[in-house]
Amino acid sequence: MNGKEDMKQDDYRPIMASSAIPAACRPVVINGVPYYDGGISDAIPVRRALEKGCDRIVVILSKQRDYVRKPQGMRFLYSTLCRKYPKIIEDIDRRHITYRENLQEVFDLEKKGKAFVFAPSEHVKVGTYSMDEKTERILYDLGVKDFAERQEELKDFLKNGI
């Protein structure tokens, strides 16, 4: 998949693939290639955006700026369920390292004025698989509040760079 030129009307497989979590979902096959959620191997794909020609990037983090991802638990489970896809197992094993590297890259771009970063201003305990409507609403409301407080700063960034 390379971009919107690969999208076809009423073909939702790319969207399905973007949320296909290894060990919880089967990969989504597109043109004979199996896909999982890209966040497994590239949690914050800023490098890809730059390669595609973006000169400024808005990054929306779902965790606070100082969040430290822990190594994935249940290795036996995901390594068994994903045994046909050793690269996925490797990516899950390294996910906490990759996330830290991605985050550092984002902060470096922010210092250079090439990225604008939104992150929750308060800690909200929410996980990848959260289905708790109350917690999701708290996070949503916090995002609205944080955006309102920084929207002029964002407009300046988009108009002039920082």
mmCIF file of C-alpha atoms in Angstrom:
data_model
loop_
_atom_site.group_PDB
_atom_site.id
_atom_site.type_symbol
_atom_site.label_atom_id
_atom_site.label_comp_id
_atom_site.label_asym_id
_atom_site.label_seq_id
_atom_site.Cartn_x
_atom_site.Cartn_y
_atom_site.Cartn_z
ATOM 1 C CA MET A 1 0.000 0.000 0.000
ATOM 2 C CA ASN A 2 1.428 3.346 -0.985
ATOM 3 C CA GLY A 3 -1.321 5.873 -0.413
ATOM 4 C CA LYS A 4 -4.710 7.056 -1.495
ATOM 5 C CA GLU A 5 -3.953 6.163 -5.118
ATOM 6 C CA ASP A 6 -4.181 2.524 -3.982
ATOM 7 C CA MET A 7 -7.595 3.053 -2.391
ATOM 8 C CA LYS A 8 -10.680 1.922 -4.243
ATOM 9 C CA GLN A 9 -14.219 3.001 -3.457
ATOM 10 C CA ASP A 10 -16.011 0.556 -1.151
ATOM 11 C CA ASP A 11 -12.809 -1.394 -0.469
ATOM 12 C CA TYR A 12 -12.338 -1.102 3.263
ATOM 13 C CA ARG A 13 -9.476 -3.570 3.576
ATOM 14 C CA PRO A 14 -6.796 -0.883 4.088
ATOM 15 C CA ILE A 15 -8.840 0.562 6.949
ATOM 16 C CA MET A 16 -9.416 -2.910 8.374
ATOM 17 C CA ALA A 17 -5.685 -3.641 8.108
ATOM 18 C CA SER A 18 -4.857 -0.446 9.992
ATOM 19 C CA SER A 19 -6.637 -1.841 13.040
ATOM 20 C CA ALA A 20 -5.714 -5.522 12.687
ATOM 21 C CA ILE A 21 -3.853 -6.162 15.923
ATOM 22 C CA PRO A 22 -1.586 -9.240 15.850
ATOM 23 C CA ALA A 23 -2.739 -12.180 18.002
ATOM 24 C CA ALA A 24 -6.205 -10.589 18.268
ATOM 25 C CA CYS A 25 -6.985 -10.441 14.531
ATOM 26 C CA ARG A 26 -6.035 -12.240 11.380
ATOM 27 C CA PRO A 27 -3.951 -10.207 8.954
ATOM 28 C CA VAL A 28 -5.902 -8.452 6.208
ATOM 29 C CA VAL A 29 -4.765 -9.622 2.777
ATOM 30 C CA ILE A 30 -4.501 -6.979 0.053
ATOM 31 C CA ASN A 31 -3.157 -7.948 -3.378
ATOM 32 C CA GLY A 32 -1.849 -11.178 -1.888
ATOM 33 C CA VAL A 33 0.101 -9.421 0.883
ATOM 34 C CA PRO A 34 -0.930 -9.862 4.547
ATOM 35 C CA TYR A 35 -1.137 -6.631 6.571
ATOM 36 C CA TYR A 36 -1.410 -5.858 10.285
ATOM 37 C CA ASP A 37 -1.705 -2.523 12.077
ATOM 38 C CA GLY A 38 1.335 -0.502 11.004
ATOM 39 C CA GLY A 39 1.695 0.892 14.520
ATOM 40 C CA ILE A 40 3.326 -2.380 15.487
ATOM 41 C CA SER A 41 6.449 -1.588 13.467
ATOM 42 C CA ASP A 42 6.219 2.222 13.263
ATOM 43 C CA ALA A 43 4.167 3.664 16.117
ATOM 44 C CA ILE A 44 4.473 7.304 15.059
ATOM 45 C CA PRO A 45 5.204 7.307 11.302
ATOM 46 C CA VAL A 46 6.772 10.760 11.006
ATOM 47 C CA ARG A 47 9.667 9.528 8.871
ATOM 48 C CA ARG A 48 7.176 8.247 6.285
ATOM 49 C CA ALA A 49 5.385 11.609 6.255
ATOM 50 C CA LEU A 50 8.684 13.403 5.631
ATOM 51 C CA GLU A 51 9.614 10.935 2.878
ATOM 52 C CA LYS A 52 6.247 11.644 1.233
ATOM 53 C CA GLY A 53 7.055 15.358 1.126
ATOM 54 C CA CYS A 54 5.532 16.824 4.272
ATOM 55 C CA ASP A 55 7.592 19.701 5.611
ATOM 56 C CA ARG A 56 5.622 20.114 8.839
ATOM 57 C CA ILE A 57 3.805 17.471 10.842
ATOM 58 C CA VAL A 58 1.089 17.564 13.487
ATOM 59 C CA VAL A 59 1.463 14.636 15.887
ATOM 60 C CA ILE A 60 -1.357 13.649 18.230
ATOM 61 C CA LEU A 61 -0.166 11.407 21.045
ATOM 62 C CA SER A 62 -2.651 9.364 23.058
ATOM 63 C CA LYS A 63 -0.314 9.260 26.068
ATOM 64 C CA GLN A 64 1.494 12.002 27.943
ATOM 65 C CA ARG A 65 4.838 13.177 26.602
ATOM 66 C CA ASP A 66 6.805 11.311 29.276
ATOM 67 C CA TYR A 67 5.031 7.975 28.760
ATOM 68 C CA VAL A 68 7.379 4.975 28.713
ATOM 69 C CA ARG A 69 6.065 1.900 26.918
ATOM 70 C CA LYS A 70 6.911 -1.356 28.650
ATOM 71 C CA PRO A 71 7.972 -4.529 26.828
ATOM 72 C CA GLN A 72 4.996 -6.527 25.587
ATOM 73 C CA GLY A 73 3.884 -9.278 27.932
ATOM 74 C CA MET A 74 2.468 -12.663 26.901
ATOM 75 C CA ARG A 75 5.255 -13.400 24.411
ATOM 76 C CA PHE A 76 4.374 -17.096 24.293
ATOM 77 C CA LEU A 77 0.822 -16.244 23.232
ATOM 78 C CA TYR A 78 1.612 -13.771 20.469
ATOM 79 C CA SER A 79 4.641 -15.712 19.226
ATOM 80 C CA THR A 80 2.466 -18.827 18.933
ATOM 81 C CA LEU A 81 -0.472 -17.073 17.278
ATOM 82 C CA CYS A 82 1.762 -15.124 14.886
ATOM 83 C CA ARG A 83 4.285 -17.890 14.136
ATOM 84 C CA LYS A 84 3.658 -17.579 10.372
ATOM 85 C CA TYR A 85 4.854 -13.979 10.578
ATOM 86 C CA PRO A 86 8.277 -13.859 12.298
ATOM 87 C CA LYS A 87 8.745 -10.165 11.395
ATOM 88 C CA ILE A 88 5.578 -9.339 13.369
ATOM 89 C CA ILE A 89 6.942 -11.236 16.377
ATOM 90 C CA GLU A 90 10.225 -9.328 16.072
ATOM 91 C CA ASP A 91 8.350 -6.010 15.782
ATOM 92 C CA ILE A 92 6.230 -6.780 18.859
ATOM 93 C CA ASP A 93 9.373 -7.765 20.784
ATOM 94 C CA ARG A 94 10.945 -4.398 19.871
ATOM 95 C CA ARG A 95 7.789 -2.295 20.104
ATOM 96 C CA HIS A 96 8.770 -0.547 23.336
ATOM 97 C CA ILE A 97 12.175 0.350 21.858
ATOM 98 C CA THR A 98 10.709 1.487 18.538
ATOM 99 C CA TYR A 99 8.147 3.652 20.332
ATOM 100 C CA ARG A 100 10.879 5.365 22.361
ATOM 101 C CA GLU A 101 12.910 5.981 19.168
ATOM 102 C CA ASN A 102 9.829 7.304 17.328
ATOM 103 C CA LEU A 103 8.985 9.602 20.226
ATOM 104 C CA GLN A 104 12.531 10.975 20.371
ATOM 105 C CA GLU A 105 12.390 11.635 16.626
ATOM 106 C CA VAL A 106 9.107 13.528 17.116
ATOM 107 C CA PHE A 107 10.599 15.655 19.898
ATOM 108 C CA ASP A 108 13.694 16.375 17.773
ATOM 109 C CA LEU A 109 11.445 17.514 14.911
ATOM 110 C CA GLU A 110 9.463 19.626 17.358
ATOM 111 C CA LYS A 111 12.664 21.391 18.507
ATOM 112 C CA LYS A 112 13.507 22.103 14.849
ATOM 113 C CA GLY A 113 10.044 23.586 14.260
ATOM 114 C CA LYS A 114 8.990 20.771 11.934
ATOM 115 C CA ALA A 115 6.478 19.094 14.256
ATOM 116 C CA PHE A 116 3.661 20.305 16.454
ATOM 117 C CA VAL A 117 2.858 17.844 19.215
ATOM 118 C CA PHE A 118 -0.424 17.406 21.021
ATOM 119 C CA ALA A 119 -0.289 15.151 24.075
ATOM 120 C CA PRO A 120 -2.761 14.778 26.931
ATOM 121 C CA SER A 121 -2.054 17.368 29.608
ATOM 122 C CA GLU A 122 -3.191 14.941 32.303
ATOM 123 C CA HIS A 123 -2.748 11.229 32.856
ATOM 124 C CA VAL A 124 -5.742 9.136 31.779
ATOM 125 C CA LYS A 125 -5.411 5.390 32.285
ATOM 126 C CA VAL A 126 -6.561 3.928 28.980
ATOM 127 C CA GLY A 127 -5.249 0.939 27.068
ATOM 128 C CA THR A 128 -5.187 -0.150 23.450
ATOM 129 C CA TYR A 129 -8.203 -2.383 23.908
ATOM 130 C CA SER A 130 -10.222 -0.014 26.093
ATOM 131 C CA MET A 131 -13.967 -0.238 25.680
ATOM 132 C CA ASP A 132 -14.830 1.787 28.771
ATOM 133 C CA GLU A 133 -17.074 4.558 27.492
ATOM 134 C CA LYS A 134 -16.545 6.735 30.573
ATOM 135 C CA THR A 135 -12.740 6.610 30.275
ATOM 136 C CA GLU A 136 -12.890 7.207 26.527
ATOM 137 C CA ARG A 137 -15.135 10.233 27.146
ATOM 138 C CA ILE A 138 -12.714 11.626 29.736
ATOM 139 C CA LEU A 139 -9.847 11.311 27.242
ATOM 140 C CA TYR A 140 -11.951 12.878 24.474
ATOM 141 C CA ASP A 141 -12.980 15.827 26.674
ATOM 142 C CA LEU A 142 -9.358 16.324 27.715
ATOM 143 C CA GLY A 143 -8.354 16.399 24.046
ATOM 144 C CA VAL A 144 -10.985 19.046 23.298
ATOM 145 C CA LYS A 145 -9.759 21.136 26.256
ATOM 146 C CA ASP A 146 -6.087 20.742 25.313
ATOM 147 C CA PHE A 147 -6.844 21.678 21.700
ATOM 148 C CA ALA A 148 -8.785 24.776 22.752
ATOM 149 C CA GLU A 149 -5.831 25.901 24.861
ATOM 150 C CA ARG A 150 -3.332 25.452 22.006
ATOM 151 C CA GLN A 151 -5.317 26.156 18.861
ATOM 152 C CA GLU A 152 -3.760 29.594 18.249
ATOM 153 C CA GLU A 153 -0.303 28.066 18.627
ATOM 154 C CA LEU A 154 -1.283 25.384 16.106
ATOM 155 C CA LYS A 155 -2.596 27.986 13.642
ATOM 156 C CA ASP A 156 0.708 29.855 13.876
ATOM 157 C CA PHE A 157 2.638 26.630 13.306
ATOM 158 C CA LEU A 158 0.574 25.729 10.247
ATOM 159 C CA LYS A 159 0.781 29.229 8.823
ATOM 160 C CA ASN A 160 4.374 30.157 9.586
ATOM 161 C CA GLY A 161 6.159 27.228 11.148
ATOM 162 C CA ILE A 162 7.370 27.682 14.704
#
